[in-house]
PDB file of C-alpha atoms in Angstrom:
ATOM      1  CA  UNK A  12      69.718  72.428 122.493  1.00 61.00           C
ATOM      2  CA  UNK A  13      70.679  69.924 119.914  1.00 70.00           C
ATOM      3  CA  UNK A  14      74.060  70.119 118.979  1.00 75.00           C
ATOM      4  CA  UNK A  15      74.647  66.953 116.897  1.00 75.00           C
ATOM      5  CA  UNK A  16      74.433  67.335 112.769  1.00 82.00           C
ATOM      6  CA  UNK A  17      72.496  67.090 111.272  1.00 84.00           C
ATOM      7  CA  UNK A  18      70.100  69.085 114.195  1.00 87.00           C
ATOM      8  CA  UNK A  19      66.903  67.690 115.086  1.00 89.00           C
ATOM      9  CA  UNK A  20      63.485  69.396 114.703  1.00 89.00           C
ATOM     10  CA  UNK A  21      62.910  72.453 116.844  1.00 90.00           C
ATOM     11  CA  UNK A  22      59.957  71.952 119.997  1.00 91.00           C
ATOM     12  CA  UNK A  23      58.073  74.385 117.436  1.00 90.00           C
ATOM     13  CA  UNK A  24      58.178  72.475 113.884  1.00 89.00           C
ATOM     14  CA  UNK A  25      55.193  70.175 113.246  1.00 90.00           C
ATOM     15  CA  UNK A  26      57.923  67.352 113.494  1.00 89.00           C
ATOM     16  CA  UNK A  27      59.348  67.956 116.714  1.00 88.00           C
ATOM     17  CA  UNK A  28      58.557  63.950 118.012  1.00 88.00           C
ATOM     18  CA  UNK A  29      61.387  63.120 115.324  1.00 89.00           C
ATOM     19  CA  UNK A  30      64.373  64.724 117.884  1.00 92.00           C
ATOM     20  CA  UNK A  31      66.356  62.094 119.396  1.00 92.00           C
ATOM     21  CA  UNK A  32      65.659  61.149 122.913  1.00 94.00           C
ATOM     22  CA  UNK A  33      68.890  61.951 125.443  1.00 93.00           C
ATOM     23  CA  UNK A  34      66.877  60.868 128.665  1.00 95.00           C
ATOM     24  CA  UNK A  35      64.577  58.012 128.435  1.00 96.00           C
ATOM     25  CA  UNK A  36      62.679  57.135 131.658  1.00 96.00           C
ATOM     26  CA  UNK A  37      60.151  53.984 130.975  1.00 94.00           C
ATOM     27  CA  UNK A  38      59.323  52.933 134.312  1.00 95.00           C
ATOM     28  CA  UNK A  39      57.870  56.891 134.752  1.00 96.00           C
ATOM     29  CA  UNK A  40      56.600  57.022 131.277  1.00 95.00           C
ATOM     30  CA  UNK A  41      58.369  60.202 129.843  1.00 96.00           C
ATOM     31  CA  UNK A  42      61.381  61.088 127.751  1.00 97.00           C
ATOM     32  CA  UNK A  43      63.537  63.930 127.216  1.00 96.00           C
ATOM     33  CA  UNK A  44      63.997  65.162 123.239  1.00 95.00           C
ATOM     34  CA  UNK A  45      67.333  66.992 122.329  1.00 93.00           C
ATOM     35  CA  UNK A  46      64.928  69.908 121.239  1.00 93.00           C
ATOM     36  CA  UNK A  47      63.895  70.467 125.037  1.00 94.00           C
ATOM     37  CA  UNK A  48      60.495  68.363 124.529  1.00 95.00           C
ATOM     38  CA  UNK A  49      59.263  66.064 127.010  1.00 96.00           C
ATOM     39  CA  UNK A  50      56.724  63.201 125.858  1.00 95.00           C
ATOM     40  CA  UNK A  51      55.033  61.361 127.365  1.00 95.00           C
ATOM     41  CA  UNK A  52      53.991  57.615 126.901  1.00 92.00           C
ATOM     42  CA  UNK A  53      50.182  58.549 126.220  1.00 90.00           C
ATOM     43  CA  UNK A  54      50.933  61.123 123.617  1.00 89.00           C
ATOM     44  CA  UNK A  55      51.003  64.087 125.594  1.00 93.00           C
ATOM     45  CA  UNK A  56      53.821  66.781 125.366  1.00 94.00           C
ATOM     46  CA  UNK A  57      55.523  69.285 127.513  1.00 95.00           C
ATOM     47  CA  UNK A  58      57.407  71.664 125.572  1.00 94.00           C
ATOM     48  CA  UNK A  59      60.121  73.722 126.582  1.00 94.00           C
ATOM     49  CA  UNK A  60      58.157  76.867 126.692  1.00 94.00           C
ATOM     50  CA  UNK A  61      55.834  75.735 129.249  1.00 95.00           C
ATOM     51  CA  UNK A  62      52.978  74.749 126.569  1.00 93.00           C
ATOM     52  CA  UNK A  63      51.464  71.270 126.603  1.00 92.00           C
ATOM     53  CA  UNK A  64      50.269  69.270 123.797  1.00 90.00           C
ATOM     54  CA  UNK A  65      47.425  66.946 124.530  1.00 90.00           C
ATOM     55  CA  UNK A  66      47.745  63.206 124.079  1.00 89.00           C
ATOM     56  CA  UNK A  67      46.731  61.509 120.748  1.00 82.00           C
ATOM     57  CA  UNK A  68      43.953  59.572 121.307  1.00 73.00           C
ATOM     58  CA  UNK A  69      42.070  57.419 119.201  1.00 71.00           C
ATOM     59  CA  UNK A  70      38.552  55.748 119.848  1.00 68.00           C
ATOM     60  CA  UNK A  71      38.552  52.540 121.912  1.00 70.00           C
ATOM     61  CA  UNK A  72      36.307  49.837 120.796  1.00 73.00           C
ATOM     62  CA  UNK A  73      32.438  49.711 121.401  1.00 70.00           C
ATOM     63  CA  UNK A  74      31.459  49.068 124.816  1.00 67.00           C
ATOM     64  CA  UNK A  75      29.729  46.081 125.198  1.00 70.00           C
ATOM     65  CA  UNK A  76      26.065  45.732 126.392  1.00 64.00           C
ATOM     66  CA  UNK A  77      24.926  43.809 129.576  1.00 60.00           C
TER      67      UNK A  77
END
Protein backbone atom coordinates (compact mmCIF):
# COMPACT_ATOMS: atom_id res chain seq x y z
CA UNK A 1 0.00 0.00 0.00
CA UNK A 2 2.71 2.47 0.64
CA UNK A 3 4.07 3.82 -2.31
CA UNK A 4 6.24 6.74 -1.09
CA UNK A 5 10.30 6.01 -0.62
CA UNK A 6 11.54 5.21 1.35
CA UNK A 7 8.31 2.54 2.17
CA UNK A 8 7.02 2.33 5.53
CA UNK A 9 6.94 -0.81 7.74
CA UNK A 10 4.71 -3.61 6.56
CA UNK A 11 1.20 -4.34 9.03
CA UNK A 12 3.47 -7.54 9.80
CA UNK A 13 7.03 -6.06 11.01
CA UNK A 14 7.29 -5.49 14.78
CA UNK A 15 7.43 -1.70 13.70
CA UNK A 16 4.42 -1.34 11.82
CA UNK A 17 3.06 1.91 14.27
CA UNK A 18 6.10 3.78 12.49
CA UNK A 19 3.94 3.95 8.83
CA UNK A 20 2.73 7.30 8.18
CA UNK A 21 -0.84 8.05 8.85
CA UNK A 22 -2.93 9.04 5.37
CA UNK A 23 -6.38 9.27 7.28
CA UNK A 24 -6.43 10.69 10.67
CA UNK A 25 -9.86 10.80 12.39
CA UNK A 26 -9.49 12.34 16.17
CA UNK A 27 -12.89 13.11 17.02
CA UNK A 28 -13.56 8.97 16.36
CA UNK A 29 -10.28 8.02 17.79
CA UNK A 30 -8.66 5.95 14.90
CA UNK A 31 -6.20 6.44 12.08
CA UNK A 32 -5.41 4.91 8.91
CA UNK A 33 -1.42 3.76 8.36
CA UNK A 34 -0.10 3.65 4.68
CA UNK A 35 0.64 -0.12 5.52
CA UNK A 36 -3.27 -0.83 5.73
CA UNK A 37 -3.19 -0.61 9.76
CA UNK A 38 -5.79 1.01 11.65
CA UNK A 39 -4.95 2.26 15.35
CA UNK A 40 -6.65 3.19 17.54
CA UNK A 41 -6.29 5.96 20.28
CA UNK A 42 -6.12 3.31 23.23
CA UNK A 43 -3.46 1.21 21.64
CA UNK A 44 -5.44 -1.23 19.96
CA UNK A 45 -4.87 -2.29 16.24
CA UNK A 46 -6.80 -3.54 13.33
CA UNK A 47 -4.66 -4.89 10.77
CA UNK A 48 -5.32 -5.36 7.31
CA UNK A 49 -5.72 -9.04 7.52
CA UNK A 50 -8.54 -8.95 9.81
CA UNK A 51 -6.25 -9.62 13.06
CA UNK A 52 -6.45 -7.26 16.03
CA UNK A 53 -3.81 -6.26 18.34
CA UNK A 54 -4.88 -5.50 21.84
CA UNK A 55 -4.36 -2.09 23.39
CA UNK A 56 -1.17 -1.30 25.45
CA UNK A 57 -2.07 -0.86 28.73
CA UNK A 58 -0.21 0.00 31.63
CA UNK A 59 -1.30 -0.14 35.42
CA UNK A 60 -3.31 2.83 36.72
CA UNK A 61 -2.48 4.08 40.09
CA UNK A 62 -3.58 2.41 43.46
CA UNK A 63 -7.09 2.76 44.24
CA UNK A 64 -7.66 4.60 47.12
CA UNK A 65 -9.32 3.27 50.36
CA UNK A 66 -12.61 4.66 51.91
Amino acid sequence: MCSHQPPCATADSPDHRTAVITSAHPEQGWSLLCNGTIVFDDTGELLPDGRTVNPRRTPGPPALAA
